[in-house]
Structure formats: C-alpha cells, structure tokens
Amino acid sequence: MVNNTKHSKQRDALIEILQSTDTHPTAEWVYEKMREIFPNVSLATVYRNLKHMIEIGMAREIYTDNSSRFDANMTEHYHFLCRKCNKLIDIFPEGVSSEVKEMKKLGFEIDRYDLSVYGVCKDCKEADAV
Ligand code: ZN
Ligand code: MN
C-alpha cells in the first residue's frame, strides 16, 4: 500500500509537469523535472508513467527523427517541427482536411488522422537572414 501511494504521487506529479508546458518535452526533460521532486526516481519509471498516460488518453507521443516527444494537450491539433531548433509548434486545423474529406467520399471510415509539417520556423529563418 505504501508503494501504491508513492506510485500515484509520482504519476500525479508527472501529469502536472507534462500539463505545465507546451514545449513537447522529451522523456529525459520530464525525468529531470521529476528528479527535482523525487530524487530517486528512475528514467524507466518516468517512461512507464508516460506510457501509462498515453494508454489512458491523457497524453500522446510524437515521433521525430531523433527522439520521442510528449504532449498532454489532447485537443485536436498537428505539429510543425523545426529542423534547426527542434521546436515542435502546435498547428490548430480549421475544419477537416481535404484529404480526409476525399477518403470519406470514397467510402472509407476515418477513425483519426495526424499531420506533421517539417521545415524551419520563423525565428530560425529570421536569425539566418541577419
Ligand atoms: Zn526553429
Ligand atoms: Mn501539441
């Protein structure tokens, strides 16, 4: 029982940490934040709790070329990944994409869809121009 309490405290803290940021952090970043509260927590535990959050629909994982990033914002949105600064920026769609409409017209049933856009963000572009 003592263990269960410890585990749920860690879980609650992890949820709070992930919900406190919109930077789409890596597991390592979350781990560093967790260690400020629970000095003995392991990276494996952080991974396990992140997976748990995903399983219960409180977070999602975004795969990039070099790492996985985590997002607790479960409203419908997509992501832009900057190849220079690695920033993941939220994109909020205006209505259903034309591709999905097309699939529906063809008789497909769409459960969910995702979109990733890759390039260079405005800040990096401006920094380059200097
Ligand atoms: Zn950038
Ligand atoms: Mn996001």
PDB file of N, CA and C in Angstrom, residues 13 29 52 64 88 101 107 109:
ATOM      1  N   ALA A  13       2.409  13.880 -10.179  1.00  0.00           N
ATOM      2  CA  ALA A  13       3.441  14.883 -10.427  1.00  0.00           C
ATOM      3  C   ALA A  13       3.810  14.905 -11.904  1.00  0.00           C
ATOM      4  N   TRP A  29      13.760  15.225 -20.388  1.00  0.00           N
ATOM      5  CA  TRP A  29      13.408  16.517 -19.788  1.00  0.00           C
ATOM      6  C   TRP A  29      12.427  16.314 -18.636  1.00  0.00           C
ATOM      7  N   HIS A  52       1.803   5.030 -19.509  1.00  0.00           N
ATOM      8  CA  HIS A  52       0.505   4.898 -18.837  1.00  0.00           C
ATOM      9  C   HIS A  52      -0.406   6.075 -19.193  1.00  0.00           C
ATOM     10  N   THR A  64       9.742  11.975 -33.647  1.00  0.00           N
ATOM     11  CA  THR A  64      10.569  12.777 -34.552  1.00  0.00           C
ATOM     12  C   THR A  64      11.776  11.930 -34.925  1.00  0.00           C
ATOM     13  N   LEU A  88       8.857  22.004 -31.493  1.00  0.00           N
ATOM     14  CA  LEU A  88       7.609  21.444 -32.010  1.00  0.00           C
ATOM     15  C   LEU A  88       6.528  22.471 -31.737  1.00  0.00           C
ATOM     16  N   LYS A 101     -11.672  14.400 -46.300  1.00  0.00           N
ATOM     17  CA  LYS A 101     -12.974  14.509 -46.969  1.00  0.00           C
ATOM     18  C   LYS A 101     -13.014  13.586 -48.178  1.00  0.00           C
ATOM     19  N   GLY A 107     -15.719   6.285 -49.391  1.00  0.00           N
ATOM     20  CA  GLY A 107     -16.383   5.271 -48.587  1.00  0.00           C
ATOM     21  C   GLY A 107     -15.555   4.736 -47.435  1.00  0.00           C
ATOM     22  N   GLU A 109     -13.950   4.701 -43.660  1.00  0.00           N
ATOM     23  CA  GLU A 109     -14.318   5.194 -42.336  1.00  0.00           C
ATOM     24  C   GLU A 109     -13.040   5.675 -41.659  1.00  0.00           C
TER      25      GLU A 109
END
